[in-house]
Coordinates of C-alpha atoms in Angstrom, one line a residue:
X1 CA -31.0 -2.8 -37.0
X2 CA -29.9 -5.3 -34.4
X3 CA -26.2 -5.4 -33.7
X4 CA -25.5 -2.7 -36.7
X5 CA -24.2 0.8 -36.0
X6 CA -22.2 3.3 -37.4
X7 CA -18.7 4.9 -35.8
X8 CA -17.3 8.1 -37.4
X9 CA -13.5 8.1 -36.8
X10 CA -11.6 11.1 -38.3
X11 CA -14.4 12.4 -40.6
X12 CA -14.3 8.2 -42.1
X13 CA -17.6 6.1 -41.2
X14 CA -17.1 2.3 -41.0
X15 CA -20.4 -0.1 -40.6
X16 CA -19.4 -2.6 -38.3
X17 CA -22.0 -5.6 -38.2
X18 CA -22.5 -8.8 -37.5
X19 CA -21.6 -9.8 -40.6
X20 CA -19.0 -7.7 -41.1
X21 CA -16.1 -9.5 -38.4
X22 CA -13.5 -9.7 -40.9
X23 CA -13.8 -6.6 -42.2
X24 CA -13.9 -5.0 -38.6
X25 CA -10.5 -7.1 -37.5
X26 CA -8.6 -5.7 -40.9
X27 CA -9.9 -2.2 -40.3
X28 CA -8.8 -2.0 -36.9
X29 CA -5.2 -3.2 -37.2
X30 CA -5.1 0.6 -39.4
X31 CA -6.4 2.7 -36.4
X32 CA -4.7 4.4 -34.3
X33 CA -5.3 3.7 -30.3
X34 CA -7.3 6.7 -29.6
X35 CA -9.0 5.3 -32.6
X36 CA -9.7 1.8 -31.6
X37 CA -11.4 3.3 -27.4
X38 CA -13.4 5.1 -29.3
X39 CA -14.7 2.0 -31.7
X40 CA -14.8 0.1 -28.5
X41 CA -16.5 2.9 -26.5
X42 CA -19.4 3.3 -29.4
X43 CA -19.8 -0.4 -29.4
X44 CA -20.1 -0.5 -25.6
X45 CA -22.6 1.9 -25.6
X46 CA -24.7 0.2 -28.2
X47 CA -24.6 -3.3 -27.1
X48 CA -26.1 -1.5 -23.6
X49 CA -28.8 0.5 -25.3
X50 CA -31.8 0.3 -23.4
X51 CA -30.4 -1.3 -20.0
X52 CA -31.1 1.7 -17.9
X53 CA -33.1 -0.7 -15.8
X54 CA -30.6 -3.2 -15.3
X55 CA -27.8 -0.8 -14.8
X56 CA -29.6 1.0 -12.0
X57 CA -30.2 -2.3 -10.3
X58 CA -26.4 -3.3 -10.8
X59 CA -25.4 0.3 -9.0
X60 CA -27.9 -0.7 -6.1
X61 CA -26.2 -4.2 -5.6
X62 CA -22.8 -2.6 -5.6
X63 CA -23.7 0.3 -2.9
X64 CA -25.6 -2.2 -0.7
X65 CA -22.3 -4.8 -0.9
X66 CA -20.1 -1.8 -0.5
X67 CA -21.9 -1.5 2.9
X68 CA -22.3 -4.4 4.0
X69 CA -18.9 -5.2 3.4
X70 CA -17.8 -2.5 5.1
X71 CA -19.2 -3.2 8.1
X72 CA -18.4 -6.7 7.9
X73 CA -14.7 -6.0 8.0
X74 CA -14.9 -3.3 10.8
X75 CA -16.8 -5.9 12.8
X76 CA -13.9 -8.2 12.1
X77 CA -11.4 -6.0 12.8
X78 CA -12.9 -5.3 16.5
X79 CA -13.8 -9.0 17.2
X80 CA -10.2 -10.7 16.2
X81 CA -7.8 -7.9 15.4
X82 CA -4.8 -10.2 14.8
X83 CA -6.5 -12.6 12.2
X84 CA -7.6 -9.5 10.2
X85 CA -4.4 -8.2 10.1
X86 CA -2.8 -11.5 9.0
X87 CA -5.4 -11.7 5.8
X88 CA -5.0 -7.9 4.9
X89 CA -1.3 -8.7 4.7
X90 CA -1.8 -11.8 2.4
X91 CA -4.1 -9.7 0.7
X92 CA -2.0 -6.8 0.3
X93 CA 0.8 -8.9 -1.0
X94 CA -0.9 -11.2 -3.6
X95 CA -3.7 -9.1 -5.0
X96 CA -1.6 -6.6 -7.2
X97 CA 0.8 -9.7 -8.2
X98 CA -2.2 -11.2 -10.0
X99 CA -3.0 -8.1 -11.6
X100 CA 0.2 -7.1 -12.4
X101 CA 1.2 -10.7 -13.9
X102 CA -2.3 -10.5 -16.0
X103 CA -1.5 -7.3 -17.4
X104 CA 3.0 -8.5 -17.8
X105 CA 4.0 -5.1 -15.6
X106 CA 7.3 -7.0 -15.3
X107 CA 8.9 -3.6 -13.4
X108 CA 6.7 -4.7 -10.5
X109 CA 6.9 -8.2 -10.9
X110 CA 11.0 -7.3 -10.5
X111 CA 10.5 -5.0 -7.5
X112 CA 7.9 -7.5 -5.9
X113 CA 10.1 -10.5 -6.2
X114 CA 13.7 -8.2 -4.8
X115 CA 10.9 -7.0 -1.6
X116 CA 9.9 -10.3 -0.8
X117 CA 13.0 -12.2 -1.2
X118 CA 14.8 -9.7 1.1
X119 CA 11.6 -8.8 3.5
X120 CA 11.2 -13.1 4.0
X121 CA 14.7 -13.2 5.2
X122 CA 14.6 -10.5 7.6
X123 CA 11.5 -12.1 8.5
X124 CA 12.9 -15.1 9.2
X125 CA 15.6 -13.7 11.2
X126 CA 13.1 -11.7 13.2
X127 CA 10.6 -15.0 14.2
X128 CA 14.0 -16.9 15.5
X129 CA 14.9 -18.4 18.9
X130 CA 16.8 -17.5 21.0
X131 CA 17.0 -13.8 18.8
X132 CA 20.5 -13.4 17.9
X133 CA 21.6 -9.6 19.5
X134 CA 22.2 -8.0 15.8
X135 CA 18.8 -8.8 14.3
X136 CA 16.6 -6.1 15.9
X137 CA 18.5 -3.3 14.1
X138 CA 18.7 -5.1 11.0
X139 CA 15.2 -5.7 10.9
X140 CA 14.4 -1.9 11.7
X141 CA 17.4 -0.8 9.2
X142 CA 15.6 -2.4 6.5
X143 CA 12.2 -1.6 7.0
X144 CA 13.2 2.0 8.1
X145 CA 14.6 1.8 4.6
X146 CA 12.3 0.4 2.8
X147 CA 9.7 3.1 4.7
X148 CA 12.1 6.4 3.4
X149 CA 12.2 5.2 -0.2
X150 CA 8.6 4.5 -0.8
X151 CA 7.7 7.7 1.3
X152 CA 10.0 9.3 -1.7
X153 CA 9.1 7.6 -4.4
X154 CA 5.5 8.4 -3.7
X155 CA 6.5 12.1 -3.2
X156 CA 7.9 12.5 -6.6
X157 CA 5.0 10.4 -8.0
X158 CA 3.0 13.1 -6.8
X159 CA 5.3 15.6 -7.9
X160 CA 5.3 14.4 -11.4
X161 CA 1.6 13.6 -11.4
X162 CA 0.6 17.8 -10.7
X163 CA 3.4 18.9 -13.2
X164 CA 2.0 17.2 -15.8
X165 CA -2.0 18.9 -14.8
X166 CA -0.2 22.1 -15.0
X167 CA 1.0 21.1 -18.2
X168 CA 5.1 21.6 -16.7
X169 CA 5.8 18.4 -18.9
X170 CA 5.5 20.7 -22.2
X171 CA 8.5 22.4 -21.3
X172 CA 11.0 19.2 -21.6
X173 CA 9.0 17.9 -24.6
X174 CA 7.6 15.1 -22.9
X175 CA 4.1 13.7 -23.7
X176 CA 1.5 14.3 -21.2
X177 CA 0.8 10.5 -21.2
X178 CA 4.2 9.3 -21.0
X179 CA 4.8 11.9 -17.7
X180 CA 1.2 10.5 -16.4
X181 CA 2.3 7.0 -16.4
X182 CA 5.7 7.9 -14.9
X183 CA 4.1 9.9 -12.2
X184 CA 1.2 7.4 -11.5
X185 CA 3.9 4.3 -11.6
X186 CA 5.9 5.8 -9.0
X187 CA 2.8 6.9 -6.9
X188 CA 1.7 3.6 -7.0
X189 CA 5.1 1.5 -6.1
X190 CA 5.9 4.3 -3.2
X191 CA 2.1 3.6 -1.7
X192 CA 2.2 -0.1 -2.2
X193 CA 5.4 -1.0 -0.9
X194 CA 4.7 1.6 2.1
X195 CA 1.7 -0.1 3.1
X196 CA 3.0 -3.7 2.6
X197 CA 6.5 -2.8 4.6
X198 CA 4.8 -1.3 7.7
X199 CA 2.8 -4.1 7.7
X200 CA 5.5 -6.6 8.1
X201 CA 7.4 -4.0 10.1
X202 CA 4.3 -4.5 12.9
X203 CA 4.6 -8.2 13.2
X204 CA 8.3 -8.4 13.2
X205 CA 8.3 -5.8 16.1
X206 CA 5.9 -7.1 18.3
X207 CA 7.2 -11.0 17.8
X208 CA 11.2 -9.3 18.9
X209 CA 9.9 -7.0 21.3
X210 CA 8.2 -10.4 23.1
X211 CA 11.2 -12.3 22.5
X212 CA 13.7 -10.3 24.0
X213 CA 11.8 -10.0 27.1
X214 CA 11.5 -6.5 28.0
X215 CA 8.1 -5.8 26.4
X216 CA 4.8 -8.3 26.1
X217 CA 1.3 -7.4 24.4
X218 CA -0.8 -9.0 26.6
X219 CA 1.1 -8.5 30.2
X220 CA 3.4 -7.2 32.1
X221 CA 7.2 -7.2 31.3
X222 CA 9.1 -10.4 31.5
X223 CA 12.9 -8.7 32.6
X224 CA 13.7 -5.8 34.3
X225 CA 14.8 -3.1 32.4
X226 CA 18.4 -1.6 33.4
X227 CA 18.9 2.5 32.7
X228 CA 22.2 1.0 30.3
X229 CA 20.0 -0.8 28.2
X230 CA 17.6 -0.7 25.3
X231 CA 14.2 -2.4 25.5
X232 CA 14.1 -2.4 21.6
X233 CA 17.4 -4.2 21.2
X234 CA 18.6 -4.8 24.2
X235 CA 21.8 -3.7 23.3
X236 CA 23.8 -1.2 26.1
X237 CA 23.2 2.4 25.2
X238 CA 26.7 4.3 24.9
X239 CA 25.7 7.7 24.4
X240 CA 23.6 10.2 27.2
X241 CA 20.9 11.8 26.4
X242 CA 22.3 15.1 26.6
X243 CA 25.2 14.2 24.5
X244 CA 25.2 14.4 20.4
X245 CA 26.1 10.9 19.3
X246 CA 28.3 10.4 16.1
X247 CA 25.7 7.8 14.2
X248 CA 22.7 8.2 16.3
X249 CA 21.3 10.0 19.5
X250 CA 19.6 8.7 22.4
X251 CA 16.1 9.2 23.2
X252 CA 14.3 9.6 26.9
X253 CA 10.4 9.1 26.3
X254 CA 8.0 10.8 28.7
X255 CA 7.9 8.2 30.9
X256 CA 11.8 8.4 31.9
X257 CA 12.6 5.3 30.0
X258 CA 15.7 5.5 27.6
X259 CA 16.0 4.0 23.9
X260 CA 18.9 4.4 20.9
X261 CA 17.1 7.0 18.5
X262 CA 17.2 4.6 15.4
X263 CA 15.0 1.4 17.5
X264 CA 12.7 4.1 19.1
X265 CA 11.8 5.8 16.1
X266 CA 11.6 2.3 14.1
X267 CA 9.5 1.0 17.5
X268 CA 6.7 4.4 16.6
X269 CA 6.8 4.9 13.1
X270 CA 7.5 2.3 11.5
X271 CA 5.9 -0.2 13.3
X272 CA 2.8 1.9 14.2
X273 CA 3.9 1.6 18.0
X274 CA 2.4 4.5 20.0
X275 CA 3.0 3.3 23.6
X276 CA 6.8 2.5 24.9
X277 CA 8.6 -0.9 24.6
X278 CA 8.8 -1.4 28.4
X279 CA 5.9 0.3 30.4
X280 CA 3.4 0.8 27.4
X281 CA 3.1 4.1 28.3
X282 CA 1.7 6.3 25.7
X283 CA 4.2 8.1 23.6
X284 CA 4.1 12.1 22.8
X285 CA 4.7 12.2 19.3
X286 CA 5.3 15.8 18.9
X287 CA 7.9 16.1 22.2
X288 CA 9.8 13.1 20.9
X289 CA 9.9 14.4 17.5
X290 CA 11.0 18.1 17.8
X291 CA 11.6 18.5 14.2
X292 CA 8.7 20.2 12.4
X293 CA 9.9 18.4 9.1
X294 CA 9.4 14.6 10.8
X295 CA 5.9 15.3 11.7
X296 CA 4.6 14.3 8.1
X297 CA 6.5 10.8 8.5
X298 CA 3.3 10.1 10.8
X299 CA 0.5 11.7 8.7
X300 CA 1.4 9.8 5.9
X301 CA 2.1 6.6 8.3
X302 CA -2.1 7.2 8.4
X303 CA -2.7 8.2 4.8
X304 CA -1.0 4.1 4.3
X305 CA -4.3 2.9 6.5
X306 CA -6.7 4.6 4.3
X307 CA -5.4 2.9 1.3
X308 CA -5.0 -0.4 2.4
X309 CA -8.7 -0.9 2.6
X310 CA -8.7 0.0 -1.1
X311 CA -5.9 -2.3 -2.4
X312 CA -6.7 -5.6 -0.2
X313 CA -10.3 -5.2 -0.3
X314 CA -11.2 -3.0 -2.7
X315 CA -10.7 -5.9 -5.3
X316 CA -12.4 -8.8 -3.8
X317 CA -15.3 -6.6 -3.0
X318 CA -15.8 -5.8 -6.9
X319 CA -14.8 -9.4 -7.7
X320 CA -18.1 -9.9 -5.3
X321 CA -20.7 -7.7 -7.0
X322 CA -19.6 -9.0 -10.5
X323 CA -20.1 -12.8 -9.5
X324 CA -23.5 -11.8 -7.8
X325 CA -24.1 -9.4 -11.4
X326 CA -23.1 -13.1 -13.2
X327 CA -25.7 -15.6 -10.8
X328 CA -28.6 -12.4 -11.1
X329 CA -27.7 -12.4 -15.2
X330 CA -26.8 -9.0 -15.6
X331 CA -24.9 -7.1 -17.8

């Protein structure tokens, strides 16, 4: 009876066995892939008959390292915030590229190689002394870029993933699991590269902010601030804050200190800056930002925080369990 069972596929019953291998490999090549999970699903469950032990002491592992884990990384975060950050961010951007490369998603592997190609360079021109005048709003042009397109991309992700539940799809004769993977591919790059961008967005603002002089994490600031000037760029600001500017406005934060709208709101959103560049006063979010239709911008800013715990270390947590599973010999 050992390693023999029957699978009934289509009203057709094929004995697999282990004698049978050949037989199995030729039969299989003629089934269809809703076929072939459900061969692999019946041999699953019979290969684990009888494990119920086992499995219960696998789930126990798995909750306990989940914990553990979890507290392990809060812990860490507290104690030494920036080293924590710096592995997250290697995390975040090498984890999916090994999965992705294992399982040839070359769309990714395209869109991850364009992202780091152009992020490394802005990079680089954001780490360099002394900081050349133009690079602050390049470096927030691009990441305020790169934040509106993933924040769309996972909007119409989303979109696409509830049409298809409400079976929408149908109309436009589309398969519900060709619109699935659509929706959940865009979901998934406008997520990722959200998460990945503000990331990098963080560290290149705080490393200009320090090196132009006007703001410092640690202590107070290292040049005094003239009411003509940006602390963000440090560029002269040409347009009052009463007036309506022709490519952007200028913003006055509760603490009387003025900015040009596009380095403000790339100081608090993107970069995840809730205090100003100068005083480190906290910022009002909802004065600054009158309108209502902004306001998400910063909910989903948060929704990115949730998930980087799952893609960064999600992974090496269940990489964990199954090498403990492997030393413990279970199955």
């Amino acid at each position: 009876m050992a390693g023999v069972f029957e699978v009934e596929v289509d009203g057709v019953e094929h004995d697999h066995g282990l004698g049978h291998h050949d037989e199995t490999n030729q039969d299989l090549s003629h089934l269809s892939p809703e076929e072939k999970w459900r061969l692999e699903h019946a041999r699953m469950h019979a290969k684990h008959k009888g494990h119920e032990a086992m499995h219960a002491e696998m789930v126990l592992i798995l909750i306990v390292t989940l914990v553990i884990a979890q507290l392990v990384l809060v812990q860490w975060k507290q104690r030494h915030p920036k080293s924590y950050n710096l592995v997250t961010l290697f995390q975040m951007w090498v984890v999916p590229l090994y999965f992705t490369t294992k399982l040839h998603w070359w769309r990714f592997l395209v869109t991850w190689f364009i992202f780091s190609v152009v992020t490394a360079y802005v990079t680089y021109r954001a780490t360099r002394k002394p900081l050349e005048c133009t690079t602050p709003r390049l470096v927030y042009k691009w990441f305020l870029l790169l934040y509106k397109i993933s924040y769309a991309t996972g909007i119409v992700g989303y979109t696409v993933v509830m049409f298809t539940l409400f079976g929408i799809n149908l109309i436009f004769r589309i398969k519900p699991e060709d619109a699935m993977d659509f929706g959940v591919s865009l979901l998934f790059y406008g997520l990722y590269y959200g998460v990945l961008g503000r990331d990098f967005a963080e560290m290149c603002a705080d490393f200009m902010a320090s090196t132009v002089g006007y703001y410092s994490a640690s202590g107070m600031p290292t040049k005094h601030l003239s009411d003509s000037i940006c602390a963000v760029c440090g560029q002269p600001i040409l347009v009052d804050v009463s007036e309506e500017g022709i490519i952007e406005n200028t913003y006055r934060l509760s603490c009387n200190h003025v900015f040009h709208e596009f380095c403000i709101r790339g100081w608090c959103i993107v970069g995840k800056k809730q205090t100003c560049p100068y005083c480190k006063e906290k910022v009002d979010l909802k004065r600054m930002f009158s309108n209502p239709w902004e306001r998400p911008h910063v909910m989903y800013g948060q929704l990115l925080d949730w998930l980087r715990y799952l893609v960064a270390w999600q992974p090496v947590i269940i990489g964990l369990v199954q090498g403990i599973n492997y030393i413990l010999g279970l199955e």
